[in-house]
C-alpha cells in the first residue's frame, strides 16, 4: 500500500514544520515538502537502488549471532498491515507515535555513552556523517547527542500539535500529513543508524539487541508497507554507505522483511 497514493500529496498547509532546524525546528511548508516528496518518489522509480558490497571488517550487528537475534520470528506483514475498518491516517499516526516513543526509550538506555567526546558527529557509517540544517539553511555538524535531541524535540512538538496529529473527534488530518510522516520517519531512521553504528556494543552489554533488532525490523517493514521508507536514505551512497543499509540487505536475504 502506498500511503502517498492513498492520501495525496498536494495542497500542503503552510507553516507546518516538516524539516527540522536548530534549535527549535521550524522547517519548510508542507506544500514544499510534498513537492520534494513527489520528486523523490519519481527519482526512486527511475533509478535502481544500488546494492553495496559489505565492509571488509563487518560491524558486530552484521555478524552472527547478533544480526540473527530477534524476539519476533517469521514475517512482519501481519504486524504492519492496515487493520480492517481502521483509517489509514489513524493507523500511520498511531504507529509513528509508538515508534517515536520506542526509539526514544532505546536511545535513553545508552544516552550516557553518547557524549560529545565519544560521538562528536552524527555518524551512520564509516564515511557517513549527518549534518543538521539550521535556521539559515546551512548544514552544520553537531555532536550526535545534540542532533538526536533536536530530532526528538522536533517530533515531540509535531505530535503535540493538534493541527498535525489530531486526537479529538472531528478534527481532520491535514492534507500534507503523509509528507510530515515521511520526514519524521527519515529522522528516526537516522537515529537508528547512529545507534547501530556507534552504540551496538552498548546494546550488547545491556543484552537488549534482540529487542532493538525486532523494533528496527518492524520499523523497516512498516516503512516499506506505507511508502515512507526511502531506500536511498536507508543505504546512503556508494562512497558513504550506511551500516544499516548492509543490515537491511542481510535481513532481506534472510527473509525477515518479507
JSON list of N, CA and C in Angstrom, two decimals, residues 205-251:
[
{"chain": "A", "resi": 205, "resn": "UNK", "atom": "N", "xyz": [26.00, -5.10, 25.67]},
{"chain": "A", "resi": 205, "resn": "UNK", "atom": "CA", "xyz": [26.32, -5.11, 27.10]},
{"chain": "A", "resi": 205, "resn": "UNK", "atom": "C", "xyz": [25.05, -5.10, 27.95]},
{"chain": "A", "resi": 206, "resn": "UNK", "atom": "N", "xyz": [24.00, -4.48, 27.43]},
{"chain": "A", "resi": 206, "resn": "UNK", "atom": "CA", "xyz": [22.71, -4.44, 28.13]},
{"chain": "A", "resi": 206, "resn": "UNK", "atom": "C", "xyz": [21.84, -5.65, 27.80]},
{"chain": "A", "resi": 207, "resn": "UNK", "atom": "N", "xyz": [22.29, -6.45, 26.84]},
{"chain": "A", "resi": 207, "resn": "UNK", "atom": "CA", "xyz": [21.59, -7.66, 26.40]},
{"chain": "A", "resi": 207, "resn": "UNK", "atom": "C", "xyz": [20.19, -7.34, 25.85]},
{"chain": "A", "resi": 208, "resn": "UNK", "atom": "N", "xyz": [20.10, -6.25, 25.12]},
{"chain": "A", "resi": 208, "resn": "UNK", "atom": "CA", "xyz": [18.81, -5.88, 24.54]},
{"chain": "A", "resi": 208, "resn": "UNK", "atom": "C", "xyz": [18.86, -5.83, 23.02]},
{"chain": "A", "resi": 209, "resn": "UNK", "atom": "N", "xyz": [19.90, -6.46, 22.44]},
{"chain": "A", "resi": 209, "resn": "UNK", "atom": "CA", "xyz": [19.99, -6.44, 20.97]},
{"chain": "A", "resi": 209, "resn": "UNK", "atom": "C", "xyz": [18.83, -7.16, 20.29]},
{"chain": "A", "resi": 210, "resn": "UNK", "atom": "N", "xyz": [18.24, -8.24, 20.88]},
{"chain": "A", "resi": 210, "resn": "UNK", "atom": "CA", "xyz": [17.06, -8.83, 20.21]},
{"chain": "A", "resi": 210, "resn": "UNK", "atom": "C", "xyz": [15.89, -7.85, 20.15]},
{"chain": "A", "resi": 211, "resn": "UNK", "atom": "N", "xyz": [15.73, -7.05, 21.19]},
{"chain": "A", "resi": 211, "resn": "UNK", "atom": "CA", "xyz": [14.65, -6.07, 21.23]},
{"chain": "A", "resi": 211, "resn": "UNK", "atom": "C", "xyz": [14.89, -4.98, 20.19]},
{"chain": "A", "resi": 212, "resn": "UNK", "atom": "N", "xyz": [16.14, -4.51, 20.10]},
{"chain": "A", "resi": 212, "resn": "UNK", "atom": "CA", "xyz": [16.48, -3.48, 19.12]},
{"chain": "A", "resi": 212, "resn": "UNK", "atom": "C", "xyz": [16.27, -3.99, 17.70]},
{"chain": "A", "resi": 213, "resn": "UNK", "atom": "N", "xyz": [16.77, -5.19, 17.42]},
{"chain": "A", "resi": 213, "resn": "UNK", "atom": "CA", "xyz": [16.61, -5.76, 16.08]},
{"chain": "A", "resi": 213, "resn": "UNK", "atom": "C", "xyz": [15.14, -5.93, 15.70]},
{"chain": "A", "resi": 214, "resn": "UNK", "atom": "N", "xyz": [14.34, -6.37, 16.66]},
{"chain": "A", "resi": 214, "resn": "UNK", "atom": "CA", "xyz": [12.92, -6.57, 16.38]},
{"chain": "A", "resi": 214, "resn": "UNK", "atom": "C", "xyz": [12.22, -5.25, 16.10]},
{"chain": "A", "resi": 215, "resn": "UNK", "atom": "N", "xyz": [12.56, -4.23, 16.87]},
{"chain": "A", "resi": 215, "resn": "UNK", "atom": "CA", "xyz": [11.96, -2.91, 16.65]},
{"chain": "A", "resi": 215, "resn": "UNK", "atom": "C", "xyz": [12.38, -2.37, 15.29]},
{"chain": "A", "resi": 216, "resn": "UNK", "atom": "N", "xyz": [13.65, -2.50, 14.94]},
{"chain": "A", "resi": 216, "resn": "UNK", "atom": "CA", "xyz": [14.13, -1.95, 13.68]},
{"chain": "A", "resi": 216, "resn": "UNK", "atom": "C", "xyz": [13.54, -2.70, 12.48]},
{"chain": "A", "resi": 217, "resn": "UNK", "atom": "N", "xyz": [13.44, -4.02, 12.59]},
{"chain": "A", "resi": 217, "resn": "UNK", "atom": "CA", "xyz": [12.82, -4.79, 11.51]},
{"chain": "A", "resi": 217, "resn": "UNK", "atom": "C", "xyz": [11.35, -4.39, 11.33]},
{"chain": "A", "resi": 218, "resn": "UNK", "atom": "N", "xyz": [10.67, -4.19, 12.44]},
{"chain": "A", "resi": 218, "resn": "UNK", "atom": "CA", "xyz": [9.28, -3.70, 12.41]},
{"chain": "A", "resi": 218, "resn": "UNK", "atom": "C", "xyz": [9.22, -2.34, 11.73]},
{"chain": "A", "resi": 219, "resn": "UNK", "atom": "N", "xyz": [10.15, -1.47, 12.08]},
{"chain": "A", "resi": 219, "resn": "UNK", "atom": "CA", "xyz": [10.20, -0.12, 11.51]},
{"chain": "A", "resi": 219, "resn": "UNK", "atom": "C", "xyz": [10.42, -0.16, 10.00]},
{"chain": "A", "resi": 220, "resn": "UNK", "atom": "N", "xyz": [11.34, -0.99, 9.55]},
{"chain": "A", "resi": 220, "resn": "UNK", "atom": "CA", "xyz": [11.62, -1.11, 8.13]},
{"chain": "A", "resi": 220, "resn": "UNK", "atom": "C", "xyz": [10.42, -1.68, 7.38]},
{"chain": "A", "resi": 221, "resn": "UNK", "atom": "N", "xyz": [9.79, -2.69, 7.94]},
{"chain": "A", "resi": 221, "resn": "UNK", "atom": "CA", "xyz": [8.63, -3.31, 7.29]},
{"chain": "A", "resi": 221, "resn": "UNK", "atom": "C", "xyz": [7.47, -2.33, 7.19]},
{"chain": "A", "resi": 222, "resn": "UNK", "atom": "N", "xyz": [7.26, -1.57, 8.25]},
{"chain": "A", "resi": 222, "resn": "UNK", "atom": "CA", "xyz": [6.20, -0.56, 8.24]},
{"chain": "A", "resi": 222, "resn": "UNK", "atom": "C", "xyz": [6.49, 0.51, 7.20]},
{"chain": "A", "resi": 223, "resn": "UNK", "atom": "N", "xyz": [7.73, 0.96, 7.15]},
{"chain": "A", "resi": 223, "resn": "UNK", "atom": "CA", "xyz": [8.11, 2.00, 6.18]},
{"chain": "A", "resi": 223, "resn": "UNK", "atom": "C", "xyz": [7.91, 1.56, 4.75]},
{"chain": "A", "resi": 224, "resn": "UNK", "atom": "N", "xyz": [8.23, 0.29, 4.47]},
{"chain": "A", "resi": 224, "resn": "UNK", "atom": "CA", "xyz": [8.04, -0.24, 3.12]},
{"chain": "A", "resi": 224, "resn": "UNK", "atom": "C", "xyz": [6.56, -0.40, 2.80]},
{"chain": "A", "resi": 225, "resn": "UNK", "atom": "N", "xyz": [5.79, -0.85, 3.77]},
{"chain": "A", "resi": 225, "resn": "UNK", "atom": "CA", "xyz": [4.35, -1.08, 3.56]},
{"chain": "A", "resi": 225, "resn": "UNK", "atom": "C", "xyz": [3.61, 0.21, 3.23]},
{"chain": "A", "resi": 226, "resn": "UNK", "atom": "N", "xyz": [3.98, 1.31, 3.89]},
{"chain": "A", "resi": 226, "resn": "UNK", "atom": "CA", "xyz": [3.25, 2.57, 3.73]},
{"chain": "A", "resi": 226, "resn": "UNK", "atom": "C", "xyz": [4.05, 3.62, 2.97]},
{"chain": "A", "resi": 227, "resn": "UNK", "atom": "N", "xyz": [5.11, 3.19, 2.30]},
{"chain": "A", "resi": 227, "resn": "UNK", "atom": "CA", "xyz": [5.84, 4.04, 1.35]},
{"chain": "A", "resi": 227, "resn": "UNK", "atom": "C", "xyz": [6.44, 5.29, 2.00]},
{"chain": "A", "resi": 228, "resn": "UNK", "atom": "N", "xyz": [6.90, 5.16, 3.22]},
{"chain": "A", "resi": 228, "resn": "UNK", "atom": "CA", "xyz": [7.61, 6.27, 3.86]},
{"chain": "A", "resi": 228, "resn": "UNK", "atom": "C", "xyz": [9.10, 5.98, 3.99]},
{"chain": "A", "resi": 229, "resn": "UNK", "atom": "N", "xyz": [9.52, 4.79, 3.59]},
{"chain": "A", "resi": 229, "resn": "UNK", "atom": "CA", "xyz": [10.93, 4.41, 3.62]},
{"chain": "A", "resi": 229, "resn": "UNK", "atom": "C", "xyz": [11.58, 4.77, 2.30]},
{"chain": "A", "resi": 230, "resn": "UNK", "atom": "N", "xyz": [12.61, 5.60, 2.37]},
{"chain": "A", "resi": 230, "resn": "UNK", "atom": "CA", "xyz": [13.39, 5.98, 1.19]},
{"chain": "A", "resi": 230, "resn": "UNK", "atom": "C", "xyz": [14.64, 5.09, 1.16]},
{"chain": "A", "resi": 231, "resn": "UNK", "atom": "N", "xyz": [14.72, 4.22, 0.15]},
{"chain": "A", "resi": 231, "resn": "UNK", "atom": "CA", "xyz": [15.83, 3.27, 0.09]},
{"chain": "A", "resi": 231, "resn": "UNK", "atom": "C", "xyz": [17.18, 3.98, -0.04]},
{"chain": "A", "resi": 232, "resn": "UNK", "atom": "N", "xyz": [17.21, 5.12, -0.71]},
{"chain": "A", "resi": 232, "resn": "UNK", "atom": "CA", "xyz": [18.47, 5.84, -0.86]},
{"chain": "A", "resi": 232, "resn": "UNK", "atom": "C", "xyz": [18.91, 6.44, 0.47]},
{"chain": "A", "resi": 233, "resn": "UNK", "atom": "N", "xyz": [17.96, 6.90, 1.26]},
{"chain": "A", "resi": 233, "resn": "UNK", "atom": "CA", "xyz": [18.28, 7.40, 2.60]},
{"chain": "A", "resi": 233, "resn": "UNK", "atom": "C", "xyz": [18.75, 6.24, 3.47]},
{"chain": "A", "resi": 234, "resn": "UNK", "atom": "N", "xyz": [18.12, 5.10, 3.31]},
{"chain": "A", "resi": 234, "resn": "UNK", "atom": "CA", "xyz": [18.48, 3.92, 4.10]},
{"chain": "A", "resi": 234, "resn": "UNK", "atom": "C", "xyz": [19.89, 3.44, 3.81]},
{"chain": "A", "resi": 235, "resn": "UNK", "atom": "N", "xyz": [20.27, 3.45, 2.53]},
{"chain": "A", "resi": 235, "resn": "UNK", "atom": "CA", "xyz": [21.54, 2.85, 2.13]},
{"chain": "A", "resi": 235, "resn": "UNK", "atom": "C", "xyz": [22.68, 3.83, 1.98]},
{"chain": "A", "resi": 236, "resn": "UNK", "atom": "N", "xyz": [22.40, 5.12, 1.86]},
{"chain": "A", "resi": 236, "resn": "UNK", "atom": "CA", "xyz": [23.46, 6.08, 1.63]},
{"chain": "A", "resi": 236, "resn": "UNK", "atom": "C", "xyz": [23.92, 6.03, 0.18]},
{"chain": "A", "resi": 237, "resn": "UNK", "atom": "N", "xyz": [25.18, 6.36, -0.05]},
{"chain": "A", "resi": 237, "resn": "UNK", "atom": "CA", "xyz": [25.74, 6.35, -1.40]},
{"chain": "A", "resi": 237, "resn": "UNK", "atom": "C", "xyz": [26.90, 5.37, -1.47]},
{"chain": "A", "resi": 238, "resn": "UNK", "atom": "N", "xyz": [27.36, 5.01, -2.67]},
{"chain": "A", "resi": 238, "resn": "UNK", "atom": "CA", "xyz": [28.50, 4.08, -2.77]},
{"chain": "A", "resi": 238, "resn": "UNK", "atom": "C", "xyz": [29.74, 4.57, -2.04]},
{"chain": "A", "resi": 239, "resn": "UNK", "atom": "N", "xyz": [29.94, 5.89, -2.00]},
{"chain": "A", "resi": 239, "resn": "UNK", "atom": "CA", "xyz": [31.13, 6.43, -1.33]},
{"chain": "A", "resi": 239, "resn": "UNK", "atom": "C", "xyz": [30.93, 6.59, 0.17]},
{"chain": "A", "resi": 240, "resn": "UNK", "atom": "N", "xyz": [29.68, 6.65, 0.62]},
{"chain": "A", "resi": 240, "resn": "UNK", "atom": "CA", "xyz": [29.40, 6.81, 2.05]},
{"chain": "A", "resi": 240, "resn": "UNK", "atom": "C", "xyz": [28.14, 6.03, 2.41]},
{"chain": "A", "resi": 241, "resn": "UNK", "atom": "N", "xyz": [28.23, 4.69, 2.39]},
{"chain": "A", "resi": 241, "resn": "UNK", "atom": "CA", "xyz": [27.07, 3.87, 2.72]},
{"chain": "A", "resi": 241, "resn": "UNK", "atom": "C", "xyz": [26.77, 3.86, 4.21]},
{"chain": "A", "resi": 242, "resn": "UNK", "atom": "N", "xyz": [25.54, 3.53, 4.54]},
{"chain": "A", "resi": 242, "resn": "UNK", "atom": "CA", "xyz": [25.15, 3.40, 5.94]},
{"chain": "A", "resi": 242, "resn": "UNK", "atom": "C", "xyz": [25.37, 1.96, 6.40]},
{"chain": "A", "resi": 243, "resn": "UNK", "atom": "N", "xyz": [25.64, 1.82, 7.69]},
{"chain": "A", "resi": 243, "resn": "UNK", "atom": "CA", "xyz": [25.75, 0.47, 8.24]},
{"chain": "A", "resi": 243, "resn": "UNK", "atom": "C", "xyz": [24.42, -0.26, 8.20]},
{"chain": "A", "resi": 244, "resn": "UNK", "atom": "N", "xyz": [23.32, 0.46, 8.46]},
{"chain": "A", "resi": 244, "resn": "UNK", "atom": "CA", "xyz": [22.01, -0.19, 8.48]},
{"chain": "A", "resi": 244, "resn": "UNK", "atom": "C", "xyz": [21.58, -0.62, 7.09]},
{"chain": "A", "resi": 245, "resn": "UNK", "atom": "N", "xyz": [22.15, -0.02, 6.05]},
{"chain": "A", "resi": 245, "resn": "UNK", "atom": "CA", "xyz": [21.86, -0.46, 4.69]},
{"chain": "A", "resi": 245, "resn": "UNK", "atom": "C", "xyz": [22.32, -1.89, 4.47]},
{"chain": "A", "resi": 246, "resn": "UNK", "atom": "N", "xyz": [23.51, -2.21, 4.97]},
{"chain": "A", "resi": 246, "resn": "UNK", "atom": "CA", "xyz": [24.01, -3.57, 4.90]},
{"chain": "A", "resi": 246, "resn": "UNK", "atom": "C", "xyz": [23.12, -4.52, 5.71]},
{"chain": "A", "resi": 247, "resn": "UNK", "atom": "N", "xyz": [22.67, -4.05, 6.87]},
{"chain": "A", "resi": 247, "resn": "UNK", "atom": "CA", "xyz": [21.80, -4.88, 7.71]},
{"chain": "A", "resi": 247, "resn": "UNK", "atom": "C", "xyz": [20.48, -5.15, 7.00]},
{"chain": "A", "resi": 248, "resn": "UNK", "atom": "N", "xyz": [19.95, -4.13, 6.34]},
{"chain": "A", "resi": 248, "resn": "UNK", "atom": "CA", "xyz": [18.71, -4.29, 5.57]},
{"chain": "A", "resi": 248, "resn": "UNK", "atom": "C", "xyz": [18.88, -5.38, 4.51]},
{"chain": "A", "resi": 249, "resn": "UNK", "atom": "N", "xyz": [19.98, -5.32, 3.75]},
{"chain": "A", "resi": 249, "resn": "UNK", "atom": "CA", "xyz": [20.23, -6.32, 2.71]},
{"chain": "A", "resi": 249, "resn": "UNK", "atom": "C", "xyz": [20.34, -7.72, 3.32]},
{"chain": "A", "resi": 250, "resn": "UNK", "atom": "N", "xyz": [20.99, -7.81, 4.46]},
{"chain": "A", "resi": 250, "resn": "UNK", "atom": "CA", "xyz": [21.19, -9.11, 5.11]},
{"chain": "A", "resi": 250, "resn": "UNK", "atom": "C", "xyz": [19.85, -9.68, 5.56]},
{"chain": "A", "resi": 251, "resn": "UNK", "atom": "N", "xyz": [19.02, -8.83, 6.16]},
{"chain": "A", "resi": 251, "resn": "UNK", "atom": "CA", "xyz": [17.70, -9.29, 6.61]},
{"chain": "A", "resi": 251, "resn": "UNK", "atom": "C", "xyz": [16.80, -9.65, 5.44]}
]
